[in-house]
Short mmCIF file of C-alpha atoms in Angstrom, two decimals:
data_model
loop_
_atom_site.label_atom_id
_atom_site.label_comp_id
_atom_site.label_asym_id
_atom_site.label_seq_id
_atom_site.Cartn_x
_atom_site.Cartn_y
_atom_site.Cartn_z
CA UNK E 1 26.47 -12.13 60.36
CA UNK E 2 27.75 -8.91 61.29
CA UNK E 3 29.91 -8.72 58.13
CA UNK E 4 27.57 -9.39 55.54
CA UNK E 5 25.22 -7.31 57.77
CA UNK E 6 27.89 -4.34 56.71
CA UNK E 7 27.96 -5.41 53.49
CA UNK E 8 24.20 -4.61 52.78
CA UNK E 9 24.70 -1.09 54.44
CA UNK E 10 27.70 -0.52 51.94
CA UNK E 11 25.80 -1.09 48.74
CA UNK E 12 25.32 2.10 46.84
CA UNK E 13 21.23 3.05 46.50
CA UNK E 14 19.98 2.07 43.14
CA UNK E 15 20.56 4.65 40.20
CA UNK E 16 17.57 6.69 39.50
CA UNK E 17 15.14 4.86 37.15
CA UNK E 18 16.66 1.73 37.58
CA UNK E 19 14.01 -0.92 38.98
CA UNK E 20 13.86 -3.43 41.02
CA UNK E 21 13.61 -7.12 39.37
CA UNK E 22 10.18 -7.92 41.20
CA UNK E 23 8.69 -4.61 40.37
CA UNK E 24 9.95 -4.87 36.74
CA UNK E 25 7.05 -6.88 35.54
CA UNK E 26 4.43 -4.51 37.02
CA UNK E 27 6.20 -1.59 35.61
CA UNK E 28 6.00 -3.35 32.26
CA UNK E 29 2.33 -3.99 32.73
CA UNK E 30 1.79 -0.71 33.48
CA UNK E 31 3.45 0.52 29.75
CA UNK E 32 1.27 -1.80 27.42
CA UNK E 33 -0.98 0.61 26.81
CA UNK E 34 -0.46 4.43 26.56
CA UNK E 35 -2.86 6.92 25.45
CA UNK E 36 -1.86 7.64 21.44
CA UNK E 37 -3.18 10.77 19.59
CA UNK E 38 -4.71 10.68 15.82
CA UNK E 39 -1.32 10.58 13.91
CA UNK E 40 -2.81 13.74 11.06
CA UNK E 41 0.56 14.59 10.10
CA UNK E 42 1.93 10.90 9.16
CA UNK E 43 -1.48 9.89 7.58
CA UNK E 44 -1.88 13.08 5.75
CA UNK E 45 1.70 12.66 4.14
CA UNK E 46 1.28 9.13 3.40
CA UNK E 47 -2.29 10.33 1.67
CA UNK E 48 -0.40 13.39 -0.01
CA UNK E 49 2.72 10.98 -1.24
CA UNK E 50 0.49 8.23 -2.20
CA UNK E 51 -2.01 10.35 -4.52
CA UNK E 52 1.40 12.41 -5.66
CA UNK E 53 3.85 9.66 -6.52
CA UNK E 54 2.07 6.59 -7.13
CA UNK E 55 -1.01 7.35 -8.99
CA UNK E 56 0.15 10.57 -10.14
CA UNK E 57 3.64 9.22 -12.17
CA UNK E 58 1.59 7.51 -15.32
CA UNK E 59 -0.04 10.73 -15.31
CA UNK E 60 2.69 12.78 -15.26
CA UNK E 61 4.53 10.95 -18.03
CA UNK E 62 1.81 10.99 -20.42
CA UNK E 63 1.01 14.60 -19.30
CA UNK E 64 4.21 16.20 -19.86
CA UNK E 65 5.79 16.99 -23.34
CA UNK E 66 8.00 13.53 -25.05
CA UNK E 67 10.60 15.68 -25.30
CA UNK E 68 11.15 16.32 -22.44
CA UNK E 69 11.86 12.57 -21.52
CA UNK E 70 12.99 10.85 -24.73
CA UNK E 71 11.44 7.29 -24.39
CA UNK E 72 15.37 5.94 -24.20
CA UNK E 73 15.68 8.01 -21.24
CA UNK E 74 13.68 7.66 -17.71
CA UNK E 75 10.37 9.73 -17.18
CA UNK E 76 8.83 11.88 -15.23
CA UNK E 77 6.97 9.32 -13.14
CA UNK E 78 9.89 7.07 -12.93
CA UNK E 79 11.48 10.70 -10.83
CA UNK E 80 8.07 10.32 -8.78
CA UNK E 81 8.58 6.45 -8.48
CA UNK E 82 12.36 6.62 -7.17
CA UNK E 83 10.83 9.28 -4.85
CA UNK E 84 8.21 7.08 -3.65
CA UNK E 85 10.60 4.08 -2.93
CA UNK E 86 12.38 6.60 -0.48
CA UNK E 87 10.02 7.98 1.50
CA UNK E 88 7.31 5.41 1.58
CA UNK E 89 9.74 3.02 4.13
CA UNK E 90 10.46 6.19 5.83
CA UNK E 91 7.01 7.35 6.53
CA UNK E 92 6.45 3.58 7.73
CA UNK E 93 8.62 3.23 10.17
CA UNK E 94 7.64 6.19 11.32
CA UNK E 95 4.27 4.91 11.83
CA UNK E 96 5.73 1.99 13.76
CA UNK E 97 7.70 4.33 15.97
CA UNK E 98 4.88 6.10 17.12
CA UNK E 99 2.90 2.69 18.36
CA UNK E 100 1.89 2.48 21.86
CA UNK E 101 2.96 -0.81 22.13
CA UNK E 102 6.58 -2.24 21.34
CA UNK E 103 6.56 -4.43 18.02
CA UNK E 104 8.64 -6.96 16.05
CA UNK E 105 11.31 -4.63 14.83
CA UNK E 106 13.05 -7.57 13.62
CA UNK E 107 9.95 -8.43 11.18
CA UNK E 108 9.69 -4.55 10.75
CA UNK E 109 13.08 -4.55 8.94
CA UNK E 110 12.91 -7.86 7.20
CA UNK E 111 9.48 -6.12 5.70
CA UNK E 112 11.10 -2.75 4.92
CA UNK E 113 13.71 -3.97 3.16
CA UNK E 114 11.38 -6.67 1.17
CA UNK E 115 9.04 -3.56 0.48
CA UNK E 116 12.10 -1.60 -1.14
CA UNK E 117 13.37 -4.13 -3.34
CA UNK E 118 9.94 -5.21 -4.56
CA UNK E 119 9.00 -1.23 -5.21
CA UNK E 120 12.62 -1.44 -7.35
CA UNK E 121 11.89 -4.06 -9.33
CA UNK E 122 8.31 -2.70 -10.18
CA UNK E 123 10.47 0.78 -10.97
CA UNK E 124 11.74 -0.77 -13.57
CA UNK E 125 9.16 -3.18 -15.06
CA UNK E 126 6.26 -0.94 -14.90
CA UNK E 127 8.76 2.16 -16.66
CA UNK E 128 9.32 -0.15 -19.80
CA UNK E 129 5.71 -1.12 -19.96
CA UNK E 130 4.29 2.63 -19.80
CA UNK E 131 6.73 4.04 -22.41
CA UNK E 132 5.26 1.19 -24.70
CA UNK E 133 1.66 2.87 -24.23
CA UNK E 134 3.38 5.73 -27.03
CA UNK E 135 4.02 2.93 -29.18
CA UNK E 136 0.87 1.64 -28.78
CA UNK E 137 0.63 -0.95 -26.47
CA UNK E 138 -2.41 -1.48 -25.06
CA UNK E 139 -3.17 -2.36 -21.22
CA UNK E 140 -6.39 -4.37 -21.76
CA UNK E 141 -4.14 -7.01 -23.87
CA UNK E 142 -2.15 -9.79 -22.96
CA UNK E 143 1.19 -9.78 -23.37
CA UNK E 144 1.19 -11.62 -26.85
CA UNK E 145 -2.69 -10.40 -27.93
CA UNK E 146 -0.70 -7.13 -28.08
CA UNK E 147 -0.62 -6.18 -31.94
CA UNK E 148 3.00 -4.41 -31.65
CA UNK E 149 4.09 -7.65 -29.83
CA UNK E 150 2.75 -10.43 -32.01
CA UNK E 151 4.86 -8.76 -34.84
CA UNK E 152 8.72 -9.16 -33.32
CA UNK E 153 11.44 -10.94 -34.83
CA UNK E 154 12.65 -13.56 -33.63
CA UNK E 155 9.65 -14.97 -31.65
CA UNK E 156 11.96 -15.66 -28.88
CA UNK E 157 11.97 -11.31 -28.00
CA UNK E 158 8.32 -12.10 -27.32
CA UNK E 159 9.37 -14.77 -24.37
CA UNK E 160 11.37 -11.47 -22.79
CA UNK E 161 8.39 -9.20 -23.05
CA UNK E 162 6.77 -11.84 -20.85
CA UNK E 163 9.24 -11.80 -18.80
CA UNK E 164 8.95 -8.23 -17.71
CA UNK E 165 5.59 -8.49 -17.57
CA UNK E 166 6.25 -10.98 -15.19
CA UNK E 167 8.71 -9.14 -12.75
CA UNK E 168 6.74 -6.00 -13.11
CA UNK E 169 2.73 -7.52 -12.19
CA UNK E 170 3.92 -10.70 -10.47
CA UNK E 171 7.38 -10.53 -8.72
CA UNK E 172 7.59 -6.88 -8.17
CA UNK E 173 4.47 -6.58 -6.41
CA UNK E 174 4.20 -9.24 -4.21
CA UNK E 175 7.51 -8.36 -3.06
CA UNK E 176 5.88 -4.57 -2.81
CA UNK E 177 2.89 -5.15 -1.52
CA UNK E 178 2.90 -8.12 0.80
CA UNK E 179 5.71 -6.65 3.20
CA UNK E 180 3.19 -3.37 2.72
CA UNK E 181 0.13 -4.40 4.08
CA UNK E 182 2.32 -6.95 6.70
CA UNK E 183 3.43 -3.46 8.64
CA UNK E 184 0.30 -1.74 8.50
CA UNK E 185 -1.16 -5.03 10.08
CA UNK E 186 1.55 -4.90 12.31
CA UNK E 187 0.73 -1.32 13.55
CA UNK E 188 -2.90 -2.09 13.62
CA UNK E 189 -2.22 -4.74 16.53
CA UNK E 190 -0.55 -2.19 18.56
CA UNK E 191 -3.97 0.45 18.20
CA UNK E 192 -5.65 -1.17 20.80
CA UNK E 193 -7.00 0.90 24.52
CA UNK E 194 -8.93 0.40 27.28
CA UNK E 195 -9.76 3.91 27.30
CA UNK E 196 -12.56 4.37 25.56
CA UNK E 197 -12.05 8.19 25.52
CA UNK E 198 -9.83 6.91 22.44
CA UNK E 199 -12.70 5.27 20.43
CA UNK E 200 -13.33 8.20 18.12
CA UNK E 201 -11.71 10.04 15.37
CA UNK E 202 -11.41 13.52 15.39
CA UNK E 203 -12.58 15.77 12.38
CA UNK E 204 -9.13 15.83 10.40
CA UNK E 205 -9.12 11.95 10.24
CA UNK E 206 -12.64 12.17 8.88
CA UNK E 207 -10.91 14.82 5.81
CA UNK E 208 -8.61 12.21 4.98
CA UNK E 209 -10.51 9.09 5.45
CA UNK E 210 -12.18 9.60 1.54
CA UNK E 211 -9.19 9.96 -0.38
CA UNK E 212 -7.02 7.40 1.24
CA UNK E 213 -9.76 4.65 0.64
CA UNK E 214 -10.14 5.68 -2.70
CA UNK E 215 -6.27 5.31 -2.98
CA UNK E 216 -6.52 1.56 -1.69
CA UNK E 217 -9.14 1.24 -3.92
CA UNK E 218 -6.27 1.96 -6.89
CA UNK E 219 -3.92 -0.16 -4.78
CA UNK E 220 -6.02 -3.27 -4.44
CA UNK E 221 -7.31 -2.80 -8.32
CA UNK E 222 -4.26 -1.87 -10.43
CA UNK E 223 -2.06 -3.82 -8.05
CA UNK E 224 -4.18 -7.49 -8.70
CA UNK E 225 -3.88 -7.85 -4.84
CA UNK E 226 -7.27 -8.34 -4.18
CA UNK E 227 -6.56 -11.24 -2.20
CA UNK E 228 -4.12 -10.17 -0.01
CA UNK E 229 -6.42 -7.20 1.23
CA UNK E 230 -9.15 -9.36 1.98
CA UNK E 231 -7.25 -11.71 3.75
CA UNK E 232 -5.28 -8.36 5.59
CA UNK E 233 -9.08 -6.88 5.92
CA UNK E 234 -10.38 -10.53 7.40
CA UNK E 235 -7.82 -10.44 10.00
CA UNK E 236 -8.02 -6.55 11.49
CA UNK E 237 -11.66 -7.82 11.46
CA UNK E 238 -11.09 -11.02 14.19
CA UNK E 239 -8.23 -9.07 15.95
CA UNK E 240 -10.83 -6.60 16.56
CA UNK E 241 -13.66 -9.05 17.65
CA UNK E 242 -10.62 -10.94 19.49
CA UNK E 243 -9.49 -7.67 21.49
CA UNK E 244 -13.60 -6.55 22.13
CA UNK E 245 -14.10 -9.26 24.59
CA UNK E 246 -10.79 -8.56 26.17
CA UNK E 247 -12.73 -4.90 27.26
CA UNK E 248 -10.27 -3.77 24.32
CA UNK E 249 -11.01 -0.67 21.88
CA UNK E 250 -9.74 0.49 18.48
CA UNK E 251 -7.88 4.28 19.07
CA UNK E 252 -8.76 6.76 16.15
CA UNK E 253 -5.79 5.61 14.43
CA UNK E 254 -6.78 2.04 14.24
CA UNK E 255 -10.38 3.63 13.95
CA UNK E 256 -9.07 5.39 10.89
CA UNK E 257 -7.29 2.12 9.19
CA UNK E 258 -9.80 -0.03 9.90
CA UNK E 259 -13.23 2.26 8.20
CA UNK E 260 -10.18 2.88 5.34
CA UNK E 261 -10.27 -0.64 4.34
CA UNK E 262 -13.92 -1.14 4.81
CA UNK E 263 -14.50 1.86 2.61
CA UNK E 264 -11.95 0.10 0.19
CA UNK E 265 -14.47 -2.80 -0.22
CA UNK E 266 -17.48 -1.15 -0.77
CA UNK E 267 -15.68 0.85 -4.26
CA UNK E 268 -14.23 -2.68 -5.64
CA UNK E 269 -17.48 -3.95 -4.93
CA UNK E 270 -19.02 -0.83 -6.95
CA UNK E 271 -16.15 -0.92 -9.60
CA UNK E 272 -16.71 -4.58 -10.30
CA UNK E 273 -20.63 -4.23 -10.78
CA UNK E 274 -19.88 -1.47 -13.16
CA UNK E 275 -17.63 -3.08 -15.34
CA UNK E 276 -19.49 -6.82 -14.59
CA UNK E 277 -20.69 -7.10 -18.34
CA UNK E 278 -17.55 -5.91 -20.21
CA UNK E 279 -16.63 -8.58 -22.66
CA UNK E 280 -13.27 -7.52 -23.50
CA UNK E 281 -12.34 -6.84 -19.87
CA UNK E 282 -13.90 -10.31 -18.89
CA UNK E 283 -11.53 -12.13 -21.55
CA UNK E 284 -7.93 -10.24 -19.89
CA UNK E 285 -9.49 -11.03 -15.99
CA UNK E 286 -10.53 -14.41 -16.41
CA UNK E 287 -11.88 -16.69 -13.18
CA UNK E 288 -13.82 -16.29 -10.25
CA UNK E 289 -12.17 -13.33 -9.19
CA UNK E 290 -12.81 -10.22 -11.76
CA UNK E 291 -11.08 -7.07 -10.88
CA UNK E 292 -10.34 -4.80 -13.89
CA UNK E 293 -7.34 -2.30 -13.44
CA UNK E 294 -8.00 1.27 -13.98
CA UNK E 295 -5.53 1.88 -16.47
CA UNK E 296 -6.84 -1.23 -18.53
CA UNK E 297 -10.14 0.55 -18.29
CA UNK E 298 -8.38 3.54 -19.35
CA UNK E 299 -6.74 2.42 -22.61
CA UNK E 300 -9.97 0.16 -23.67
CA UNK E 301 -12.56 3.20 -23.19
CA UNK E 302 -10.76 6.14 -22.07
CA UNK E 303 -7.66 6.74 -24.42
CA UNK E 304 -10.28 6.14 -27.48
CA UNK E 305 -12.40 8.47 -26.50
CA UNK E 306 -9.05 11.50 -26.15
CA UNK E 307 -8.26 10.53 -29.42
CA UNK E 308 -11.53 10.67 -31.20
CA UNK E 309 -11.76 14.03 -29.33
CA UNK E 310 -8.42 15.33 -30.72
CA UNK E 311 -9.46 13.93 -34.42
CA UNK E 312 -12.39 15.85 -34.53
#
């Protein structure tokens, strides 16, 4: 008795930060929710890169002199797309890093490296099929309804045209997009408070809230992913009706997300009822669920138009 009794006055104090095992799950308790700020600087570069590098590189390489970019050589967007594919993951996991609450890295990674490959393979499908627009390929068109298509030799080329068509609208982005709106999912579970202090969004996130809804409009419509945003949309949605009766509140950056996507589905509902009666579009977006892309729009209506203008 007296031994061990030594024994316990011999053992060193515990280092400094260091906790006791039956205080450890109260500390932990404690730590699951933190107050988080409105994230401006992230969401305005993600806003900024989005509107620069995405939608802006098929407007950059019709915008800028042929010359400059030979059409055997990469263009000017396919600079801004490379660019994108780099800081994109970066900006995400910087999101992640910045949650109040510790997440899945292990899904995190899985996703950014999913994200990067799909963005690569798009890089390349989606360079070929814009460099055919100066040869005249049109957008609105299938593959083979294409009038520069239908007349290769052998027929077999035709199958290969397809085929990129295939890894740049099918492969390429689902392996872009799905890992995409997985991690912004995955951050919107962690924007959660009981402080409801944190329940509003301060004017900057209001500045930014129009343009990047209007970018997830051009997402969701150019990218044919209109299913996987409702089904991401559908689920913030119950999370958030899940977490109220927990006494649980959205912070401004989950605030900020969340009126994003809602804004999102009130301009594809506007762009479809504009477009509703368009026969042509109608025949290349067949089925229940008719979404034109812009740049289909674009080289039905719009690229007639420039060119009627630059006739006359």
């Amino acid at each position: 008795m007296q031994g061990s009794a030594a024994r316990r006055r011999q053992m060193p104090p515990a280092a400094p930060g260091c906790q006791q095992p039956g205080r450890h799950g109260s500390a932990k308790n404690e730590d699951t929710f933190k107050t988080s700020q409105f994230h401006f600087d992230l969401w305005f570069y993600f806003t900024l890169q989005n509107w620069v590098l995405d939608f802006g590189r098929p407007i950059a390489m019709i915008i800028l002199p042929l010359e400059w970019f030979p059409l055997n050589k990469p263009s000017a967007g396919d600079y801004f797309h490379m660019a994108y594919n780099v800081i994109t993951p970066f900006l995400l996991l910087k999101l992640i890093e910045r949650s109040p609450k510790t997440l899945p890295r292990a899904v995190i990674y899985v996703s950014i490296i999913t994200f990067v490959m799909g963005a690569s393979i798009h890089l390349v499908g989606d360079s070929v099929n814009h460099r055919l627009i100066f040869s005249g390929y049109q957008h609105h068109l299938s593959v083979r309804e294409n009038p520069i298509i239908k007349n290769l030799k052998p027929e077999t080329l035709i199958d290969s045209f397809e085929l990129l068509y295939y890894y740049d609208e099918y492969l390429g982005h689902s392996m872009w997009y799905i890992p995409f709106f997985l991690i912004l999912f995955i951050y919107f579970t962690g924007c959660f408070t009981p402080i409801k202090e944190e329940n509003r969004m301060p004017l900057a996130a209001w500045l930014l809230l129009g343009p990047s809804s209007l970018y997830y409009w051009y997402l969701v419509t150019e990218g044919q992913i209109f299913i996987l945003y409702i089904f991401t949309f559908f689920a913030m949605m119950a999370l958030v009706m899940h977490q109220k009766r927990k006494g649980l509140v959205l912070d401004s950056n989950g605030l900020f997300l969340f009126y994003s996507f809602i804004i999102t589905l009130v301009l594809i509902g506007a762009w479809v009822v504009w477009l509703w009666n368009d026969k042509i579009l109608r025949k290349k977006y067949p089925g229940v669920i008719y979404i034109p892309e812009p740049w289909a729009f674009y080289t039905l209506h719009l690229s007639n138009l420039q060119a009627a203008k630059e006739a006359f």
